[in-house]
């Protein structure tokens, strides 16, 4: 008989999981393809080559041998456009999914360690701290795991192994919240204890049918109650 699973910590993806910006990310790359690649982005290319990967991995795929200087210039332009698109229409400003604030507050009150594991780089992480108030739960970017150029992006498992270690736990002791196929693949490869998919927009059918995804949820409403009930079996 399988032993009862009692998680000790939680790791959240950020983009598309805590905030609903998946389609914004795709729109940014759609605008940049004619500029960077001199062509339009093909159908399905975002899902196959971009979604879940770090910016560095993406550019090195499209531009083998790219110099650090050119890569930095392109990444800077991409992230500036991302923040611009995020702020284009204040009336529809991206906000946390329902239940996120209550979940993060609840984990902190229960002294359950948690962190964020995001493919975003430091410029966007700082943007999230300023515009989404992450300082309410984290002292600074150093308390979350982001793309600092030292490890491969999802679907490789490194980011989740690093996040678990940051919490002082093994991957098997952690619950993960993700929204993408690449992120879920990374979490499975890392050996994370339970995987929740939050409102997956892309590759939804494949995620829904994955037996290693414990639950697919629309948001985080009532999520903290799972910890009180140990609803992870």
PDB file of C-alpha atoms in Angstrom:
ATOM      1  CA  UNK A   1       0.000   0.000   0.000  1.00  0.00           C
ATOM      2  CA  UNK A   2       1.362   3.399  -0.982  1.00  0.00           C
ATOM      3  CA  UNK A   3       2.381   5.581   1.957  1.00  0.00           C
ATOM      4  CA  UNK A   4       0.324   8.693   2.619  1.00  0.00           C
ATOM      5  CA  UNK A   5       1.787  11.739   0.916  1.00  0.00           C
ATOM      6  CA  UNK A   6       2.240  14.731   3.206  1.00  0.00           C
ATOM      7  CA  UNK A   7       3.903  17.625   1.387  1.00  0.00           C
ATOM      8  CA  UNK A   8       6.215  19.965   3.250  1.00  0.00           C
ATOM      9  CA  UNK A   9       6.530  22.827   0.762  1.00  0.00           C
ATOM     10  CA  UNK A  10       5.206  24.345  -2.438  1.00  0.00           C
ATOM     11  CA  UNK A  11       6.719  25.720  -5.627  1.00  0.00           C
ATOM     12  CA  UNK A  12       4.791  27.970  -8.003  1.00  0.00           C
ATOM     13  CA  UNK A  13       5.471  28.746 -11.603  1.00  0.00           C
ATOM     14  CA  UNK A  14       4.697  32.436 -12.143  1.00  0.00           C
ATOM     15  CA  UNK A  15       3.744  33.330 -15.713  1.00  0.00           C
ATOM     16  CA  UNK A  16       0.444  31.729 -16.636  1.00  0.00           C
ATOM     17  CA  UNK A  17       0.108  30.142 -13.186  1.00  0.00           C
ATOM     18  CA  UNK A  18      -0.072  32.966 -10.665  1.00  0.00           C
ATOM     19  CA  UNK A  19      -0.891  35.524 -13.359  1.00  0.00           C
ATOM     20  CA  UNK A  20      -2.658  34.930 -16.659  1.00  0.00           C
ATOM     21  CA  UNK A  21      -0.128  36.281 -19.161  1.00  0.00           C
ATOM     22  CA  UNK A  22       0.360  33.264 -21.444  1.00  0.00           C
ATOM     23  CA  UNK A  23      -1.333  34.920 -24.401  1.00  0.00           C
ATOM     24  CA  UNK A  24       0.593  38.146 -23.782  1.00  0.00           C
ATOM     25  CA  UNK A  25       3.879  36.242 -23.978  1.00  0.00           C
ATOM     26  CA  UNK A  26       2.778  34.746 -27.279  1.00  0.00           C
ATOM     27  CA  UNK A  27       1.734  38.178 -28.572  1.00  0.00           C
ATOM     28  CA  UNK A  28       5.149  39.615 -27.704  1.00  0.00           C
ATOM     29  CA  UNK A  29       6.949  36.912 -29.667  1.00  0.00           C
ATOM     30  CA  UNK A  30       4.484  37.278 -32.545  1.00  0.00           C
ATOM     31  CA  UNK A  31       5.433  40.952 -32.810  1.00  0.00           C
ATOM     32  CA  UNK A  32       9.149  40.235 -32.543  1.00  0.00           C
ATOM     33  CA  UNK A  33       9.416  37.424 -35.092  1.00  0.00           C
ATOM     34  CA  UNK A  34       9.396  39.773 -38.121  1.00  0.00           C
ATOM     35  CA  UNK A  35      12.025  41.902 -36.361  1.00  0.00           C
ATOM     36  CA  UNK A  36      14.308  39.144 -35.087  1.00  0.00           C
ATOM     37  CA  UNK A  37      13.684  36.237 -37.470  1.00  0.00           C
ATOM     38  CA  UNK A  38      12.588  38.265 -40.534  1.00  0.00           C
ATOM     39  CA  UNK A  39       9.450  36.165 -40.898  1.00  0.00           C
ATOM     40  CA  UNK A  40       6.097  35.527 -39.253  1.00  0.00           C
ATOM     41  CA  UNK A  41       5.792  33.043 -36.406  1.00  0.00           C
ATOM     42  CA  UNK A  42       4.423  29.752 -37.753  1.00  0.00           C
ATOM     43  CA  UNK A  43       1.333  27.997 -36.445  1.00  0.00           C
ATOM     44  CA  UNK A  44       2.273  25.952 -33.370  1.00  0.00           C
ATOM     45  CA  UNK A  45       5.800  27.343 -33.248  1.00  0.00           C
ATOM     46  CA  UNK A  46       5.250  29.176 -29.978  1.00  0.00           C
ATOM     47  CA  UNK A  47       4.155  25.981 -28.245  1.00  0.00           C
ATOM     48  CA  UNK A  48       6.911  23.864 -29.808  1.00  0.00           C
ATOM     49  CA  UNK A  49       9.933  26.141 -29.494  1.00  0.00           C
ATOM     50  CA  UNK A  50       9.232  28.976 -27.063  1.00  0.00           C
ATOM     51  CA  UNK A  51       6.708  28.162 -24.365  1.00  0.00           C
ATOM     52  CA  UNK A  52       8.423  27.325 -21.069  1.00  0.00           C
ATOM     53  CA  UNK A  53      11.972  27.918 -22.317  1.00  0.00           C
ATOM     54  CA  UNK A  54      14.266  30.665 -21.123  1.00  0.00           C
ATOM     55  CA  UNK A  55      14.889  33.572 -23.465  1.00  0.00           C
ATOM     56  CA  UNK A  56      18.522  32.553 -23.790  1.00  0.00           C
ATOM     57  CA  UNK A  57      17.636  29.010 -24.885  1.00  0.00           C
ATOM     58  CA  UNK A  58      15.129  30.381 -27.397  1.00  0.00           C
ATOM     59  CA  UNK A  59      17.584  32.778 -29.002  1.00  0.00           C
ATOM     60  CA  UNK A  60      20.407  30.245 -29.073  1.00  0.00           C
ATOM     61  CA  UNK A  61      18.087  27.848 -30.894  1.00  0.00           C
ATOM     62  CA  UNK A  62      17.170  30.400 -33.559  1.00  0.00           C
ATOM     63  CA  UNK A  63      20.616  32.006 -33.728  1.00  0.00           C
ATOM     64  CA  UNK A  64      23.307  29.346 -33.166  1.00  0.00           C
ATOM     65  CA  UNK A  65      26.550  30.954 -32.105  1.00  0.00           C
ATOM     66  CA  UNK A  66      24.859  34.230 -31.150  1.00  0.00           C
ATOM     67  CA  UNK A  67      27.268  36.557 -29.362  1.00  0.00           C
ATOM     68  CA  UNK A  68      26.565  37.505 -25.745  1.00  0.00           C
ATOM     69  CA  UNK A  69      26.284  41.155 -26.793  1.00  0.00           C
ATOM     70  CA  UNK A  70      23.662  40.479 -29.461  1.00  0.00           C
ATOM     71  CA  UNK A  71      21.759  38.113 -27.191  1.00  0.00           C
ATOM     72  CA  UNK A  72      21.661  40.716 -24.427  1.00  0.00           C
ATOM     73  CA  UNK A  73      20.420  43.401 -26.823  1.00  0.00           C
ATOM     74  CA  UNK A  74      17.645  41.160 -28.156  1.00  0.00           C
ATOM     75  CA  UNK A  75      16.595  40.008 -24.695  1.00  0.00           C
ATOM     76  CA  UNK A  76      16.484  43.571 -23.440  1.00  0.00           C
ATOM     77  CA  UNK A  77      14.243  44.553 -26.341  1.00  0.00           C
ATOM     78  CA  UNK A  78      11.968  41.552 -25.821  1.00  0.00           C
ATOM     79  CA  UNK A  79      11.486  42.147 -22.095  1.00  0.00           C
ATOM     80  CA  UNK A  80      10.884  45.864 -22.601  1.00  0.00           C
ATOM     81  CA  UNK A  81       8.155  45.014 -25.126  1.00  0.00           C
ATOM     82  CA  UNK A  82       6.656  42.484 -22.692  1.00  0.00           C
ATOM     83  CA  UNK A  83       6.340  45.109 -19.966  1.00  0.00           C
ATOM     84  CA  UNK A  84       4.952  47.586 -22.501  1.00  0.00           C
ATOM     85  CA  UNK A  85       2.275  45.135 -23.655  1.00  0.00           C
ATOM     86  CA  UNK A  86       1.421  44.311 -20.035  1.00  0.00           C
ATOM     87  CA  UNK A  87       0.751  47.993 -19.436  1.00  0.00           C
ATOM     88  CA  UNK A  88      -0.931  48.842 -22.751  1.00  0.00           C
ATOM     89  CA  UNK A  89      -4.483  48.717 -21.432  1.00  0.00           C
ATOM     90  CA  UNK A  90      -4.722  49.605 -17.727  1.00  0.00           C
ATOM     91  CA  UNK A  91      -8.428  48.708 -17.731  1.00  0.00           C
ATOM     92  CA  UNK A  92      -7.501  45.076 -18.416  1.00  0.00           C
ATOM     93  CA  UNK A  93      -4.339  45.014 -16.336  1.00  0.00           C
ATOM     94  CA  UNK A  94      -3.062  41.522 -15.608  1.00  0.00           C
ATOM     95  CA  UNK A  95      -3.713  40.556 -11.985  1.00  0.00           C
ATOM     96  CA  UNK A  96      -3.245  37.485  -9.819  1.00  0.00           C
ATOM     97  CA  UNK A  97      -5.565  34.569 -10.433  1.00  0.00           C
ATOM     98  CA  UNK A  98      -8.396  34.347  -7.881  1.00  0.00           C
ATOM     99  CA  UNK A  99      -7.222  32.788  -4.642  1.00  0.00           C
ATOM    100  CA  UNK A 100      -3.502  33.475  -5.121  1.00  0.00           C
ATOM    101  CA  UNK A 101      -3.223  36.066  -2.351  1.00  0.00           C
ATOM    102  CA  UNK A 102      -5.169  33.895   0.090  1.00  0.00           C
ATOM    103  CA  UNK A 103      -3.030  30.869  -0.781  1.00  0.00           C
ATOM    104  CA  UNK A 104       0.294  32.653  -0.312  1.00  0.00           C
ATOM    105  CA  UNK A 105      -0.903  34.304   2.904  1.00  0.00           C
ATOM    106  CA  UNK A 106      -2.185  30.953   4.158  1.00  0.00           C
ATOM    107  CA  UNK A 107       1.066  29.140   3.449  1.00  0.00           C
ATOM    108  CA  UNK A 108       3.005  31.825   5.285  1.00  0.00           C
ATOM    109  CA  UNK A 109       0.628  31.736   8.266  1.00  0.00           C
ATOM    110  CA  UNK A 110       1.013  27.957   8.460  1.00  0.00           C
ATOM    111  CA  UNK A 111       4.796  28.276   8.141  1.00  0.00           C
ATOM    112  CA  UNK A 112       4.813  26.097   5.050  1.00  0.00           C
ATOM    113  CA  UNK A 113       7.842  27.063   2.940  1.00  0.00           C
ATOM    114  CA  UNK A 114       7.144  28.142  -0.618  1.00  0.00           C
ATOM    115  CA  UNK A 115       8.870  29.816  -3.521  1.00  0.00           C
ATOM    116  CA  UNK A 116       8.464  30.718  -7.185  1.00  0.00           C
ATOM    117  CA  UNK A 117      10.333  29.034 -10.047  1.00  0.00           C
ATOM    118  CA  UNK A 118      10.075  31.175 -13.166  1.00  0.00           C
ATOM    119  CA  UNK A 119      11.757  31.277 -16.560  1.00  0.00           C
ATOM    120  CA  UNK A 120      11.676  35.084 -16.319  1.00  0.00           C
ATOM    121  CA  UNK A 121      14.887  37.057 -15.981  1.00  0.00           C
ATOM    122  CA  UNK A 122      15.816  39.624 -13.366  1.00  0.00           C
ATOM    123  CA  UNK A 123      14.339  42.645 -15.185  1.00  0.00           C
ATOM    124  CA  UNK A 124      10.896  41.066 -15.256  1.00  0.00           C
ATOM    125  CA  UNK A 125      11.248  39.663 -11.747  1.00  0.00           C
ATOM    126  CA  UNK A 126      11.891  43.196 -10.505  1.00  0.00           C
ATOM    127  CA  UNK A 127       8.825  44.302 -12.493  1.00  0.00           C
ATOM    128  CA  UNK A 128       6.748  41.634 -10.731  1.00  0.00           C
ATOM    129  CA  UNK A 129       7.988  42.833  -7.355  1.00  0.00           C
ATOM    130  CA  UNK A 130       7.069  46.429  -8.143  1.00  0.00           C
ATOM    131  CA  UNK A 131       3.762  45.828  -9.941  1.00  0.00           C
ATOM    132  CA  UNK A 132       2.446  42.686  -8.244  1.00  0.00           C
ATOM    133  CA  UNK A 133       3.694  43.337  -4.724  1.00  0.00           C
ATOM    134  CA  UNK A 134       5.730  40.150  -4.336  1.00  0.00           C
ATOM    135  CA  UNK A 135       7.517  41.864  -1.458  1.00  0.00           C
ATOM    136  CA  UNK A 136       4.493  40.931   0.640  1.00  0.00           C
ATOM    137  CA  UNK A 137       5.793  37.339   0.660  1.00  0.00           C
ATOM    138  CA  UNK A 138       9.451  37.548  -0.368  1.00  0.00           C
ATOM    139  CA  UNK A 139      12.238  39.812   0.851  1.00  0.00           C
ATOM    140  CA  UNK A 140      13.550  40.143  -2.693  1.00  0.00           C
ATOM    141  CA  UNK A 141      14.330  38.335  -5.962  1.00  0.00           C
ATOM    142  CA  UNK A 142      17.019  36.312  -4.214  1.00  0.00           C
ATOM    143  CA  UNK A 143      14.267  34.314  -2.470  1.00  0.00           C
ATOM    144  CA  UNK A 144      12.800  32.975  -5.719  1.00  0.00           C
ATOM    145  CA  UNK A 145      14.341  30.982  -8.568  1.00  0.00           C
ATOM    146  CA  UNK A 146      14.569  32.797 -11.896  1.00  0.00           C
ATOM    147  CA  UNK A 147      16.591  32.565 -15.084  1.00  0.00           C
ATOM    148  CA  UNK A 148      20.079  33.757 -14.191  1.00  0.00           C
ATOM    149  CA  UNK A 149      21.740  31.980 -17.101  1.00  0.00           C
ATOM    150  CA  UNK A 150      23.266  29.189 -15.011  1.00  0.00           C
ATOM    151  CA  UNK A 151      20.812  26.363 -15.754  1.00  0.00           C
ATOM    152  CA  UNK A 152      18.690  25.159 -18.685  1.00  0.00           C
ATOM    153  CA  UNK A 153      15.042  26.106 -18.854  1.00  0.00           C
ATOM    154  CA  UNK A 154      11.962  23.932 -18.730  1.00  0.00           C
ATOM    155  CA  UNK A 155      11.307  21.154 -19.769  1.00  0.00           C
ATOM    156  CA  UNK A 156      14.654  20.341 -18.124  1.00  0.00           C
ATOM    157  CA  UNK A 157      14.158  19.639 -14.393  1.00  0.00           C
ATOM    158  CA  UNK A 158      16.911  21.883 -13.016  1.00  0.00           C
ATOM    159  CA  UNK A 159      14.737  24.821 -11.985  1.00  0.00           C
ATOM    160  CA  UNK A 160      12.488  22.658  -9.804  1.00  0.00           C
ATOM    161  CA  UNK A 161      15.366  20.819  -8.200  1.00  0.00           C
ATOM    162  CA  UNK A 162      16.958  24.165  -7.369  1.00  0.00           C
ATOM    163  CA  UNK A 163      13.652  25.460  -5.979  1.00  0.00           C
ATOM    164  CA  UNK A 164      13.195  22.443  -3.710  1.00  0.00           C
ATOM    165  CA  UNK A 165      16.755  22.806  -2.454  1.00  0.00           C
ATOM    166  CA  UNK A 166      16.101  26.503  -1.815  1.00  0.00           C
ATOM    167  CA  UNK A 167      13.290  25.409   0.518  1.00  0.00           C
ATOM    168  CA  UNK A 168      15.533  22.892   2.252  1.00  0.00           C
ATOM    169  CA  UNK A 169      13.423  20.023   0.915  1.00  0.00           C
ATOM    170  CA  UNK A 170      13.666  17.205  -1.589  1.00  0.00           C
ATOM    171  CA  UNK A 171      11.611  17.514  -4.793  1.00  0.00           C
ATOM    172  CA  UNK A 172       9.441  14.605  -3.621  1.00  0.00           C
ATOM    173  CA  UNK A 173       8.366  16.646  -0.579  1.00  0.00           C
ATOM    174  CA  UNK A 174       7.027  19.519  -2.679  1.00  0.00           C
ATOM    175  CA  UNK A 175       3.788  20.362  -4.457  1.00  0.00           C
ATOM    176  CA  UNK A 176       4.072  22.202  -7.780  1.00  0.00           C
ATOM    177  CA  UNK A 177       1.591  24.493  -9.525  1.00  0.00           C
ATOM    178  CA  UNK A 178       2.163  24.822 -13.276  1.00  0.00           C
ATOM    179  CA  UNK A 179       0.262  25.750 -16.419  1.00  0.00           C
ATOM    180  CA  UNK A 180       2.378  24.543 -19.341  1.00  0.00           C
ATOM    181  CA  UNK A 181       3.339  21.188 -20.786  1.00  0.00           C
ATOM    182  CA  UNK A 182       7.021  22.155 -20.606  1.00  0.00           C
ATOM    183  CA  UNK A 183       6.698  23.073 -16.937  1.00  0.00           C
ATOM    184  CA  UNK A 184       4.810  19.902 -16.084  1.00  0.00           C
ATOM    185  CA  UNK A 185       7.441  17.851 -17.916  1.00  0.00           C
ATOM    186  CA  UNK A 186      10.135  19.601 -15.867  1.00  0.00           C
ATOM    187  CA  UNK A 187       8.284  18.947 -12.611  1.00  0.00           C
ATOM    188  CA  UNK A 188       7.835  15.258 -13.445  1.00  0.00           C
ATOM    189  CA  UNK A 189      11.501  14.883 -14.393  1.00  0.00           C
ATOM    190  CA  UNK A 190      12.526  16.591 -11.148  1.00  0.00           C
ATOM    191  CA  UNK A 191      10.484  14.086  -9.146  1.00  0.00           C
ATOM    192  CA  UNK A 192       8.139  16.615  -7.540  1.00  0.00           C
ATOM    193  CA  UNK A 193       5.632  15.047  -5.151  1.00  0.00           C
ATOM    194  CA  UNK A 194       2.373  16.383  -6.613  1.00  0.00           C
ATOM    195  CA  UNK A 195       1.636  18.457  -9.704  1.00  0.00           C
ATOM    196  CA  UNK A 196      -1.355  20.759 -10.083  1.00  0.00           C
ATOM    197  CA  UNK A 197      -2.161  22.341 -13.441  1.00  0.00           C
ATOM    198  CA  UNK A 198      -3.719  25.792 -13.179  1.00  0.00           C
ATOM    199  CA  UNK A 199      -5.995  26.789 -16.065  1.00  0.00           C
ATOM    200  CA  UNK A 200      -3.792  25.418 -18.860  1.00  0.00           C
ATOM    201  CA  UNK A 201      -4.554  27.298 -22.072  1.00  0.00           C
ATOM    202  CA  UNK A 202      -2.126  25.633 -24.465  1.00  0.00           C
ATOM    203  CA  UNK A 203      -1.818  21.833 -24.862  1.00  0.00           C
ATOM    204  CA  UNK A 204      -4.860  21.574 -22.604  1.00  0.00           C
ATOM    205  CA  UNK A 205      -6.059  18.167 -23.833  1.00  0.00           C
ATOM    206  CA  UNK A 206      -2.640  16.601 -23.293  1.00  0.00           C
ATOM    207  CA  UNK A 207      -2.368  18.059 -19.797  1.00  0.00           C
ATOM    208  CA  UNK A 208      -5.886  16.956 -18.860  1.00  0.00           C
ATOM    209  CA  UNK A 209      -5.078  13.385 -19.871  1.00  0.00           C
ATOM    210  CA  UNK A 210      -1.716  13.203 -18.071  1.00  0.00           C
ATOM    211  CA  UNK A 211      -2.042  10.692 -15.196  1.00  0.00           C
ATOM    212  CA  UNK A 212       0.832  12.372 -13.334  1.00  0.00           C
ATOM    213  CA  UNK A 213      -1.077  15.651 -13.068  1.00  0.00           C
ATOM    214  CA  UNK A 214      -2.915  15.326  -9.767  1.00  0.00           C
ATOM    215  CA  UNK A 215      -5.590  17.949 -10.420  1.00  0.00           C
ATOM    216  CA  UNK A 216      -6.429  20.550 -13.065  1.00  0.00           C
ATOM    217  CA  UNK A 217      -7.897  23.649 -11.425  1.00  0.00           C
ATOM    218  CA  UNK A 218      -9.256  26.934 -12.831  1.00  0.00           C
ATOM    219  CA  UNK A 219      -7.552  29.028 -10.123  1.00  0.00           C
ATOM    220  CA  UNK A 220      -6.429  28.941  -6.476  1.00  0.00           C
ATOM    221  CA  UNK A 221      -9.774  29.573  -4.782  1.00  0.00           C
ATOM    222  CA  UNK A 222      -9.912  27.306  -1.720  1.00  0.00           C
ATOM    223  CA  UNK A 223      -6.479  25.860  -2.460  1.00  0.00           C
ATOM    224  CA  UNK A 224      -5.110  26.533   1.017  1.00  0.00           C
ATOM    225  CA  UNK A 225      -7.847  24.303   2.453  1.00  0.00           C
ATOM    226  CA  UNK A 226      -6.132  21.340   0.805  1.00  0.00           C
ATOM    227  CA  UNK A 227      -3.249  21.751   3.229  1.00  0.00           C
ATOM    228  CA  UNK A 228      -5.594  21.652   6.209  1.00  0.00           C
ATOM    229  CA  UNK A 229      -7.308  18.502   4.888  1.00  0.00           C
ATOM    230  CA  UNK A 230      -4.102  17.012   3.446  1.00  0.00           C
ATOM    231  CA  UNK A 231      -6.025  16.663   0.198  1.00  0.00           C
ATOM    232  CA  UNK A 232      -3.093  15.366  -1.831  1.00  0.00           C
ATOM    233  CA  UNK A 233      -3.783  11.623  -1.876  1.00  0.00           C
TER     234      UNK A 233
END
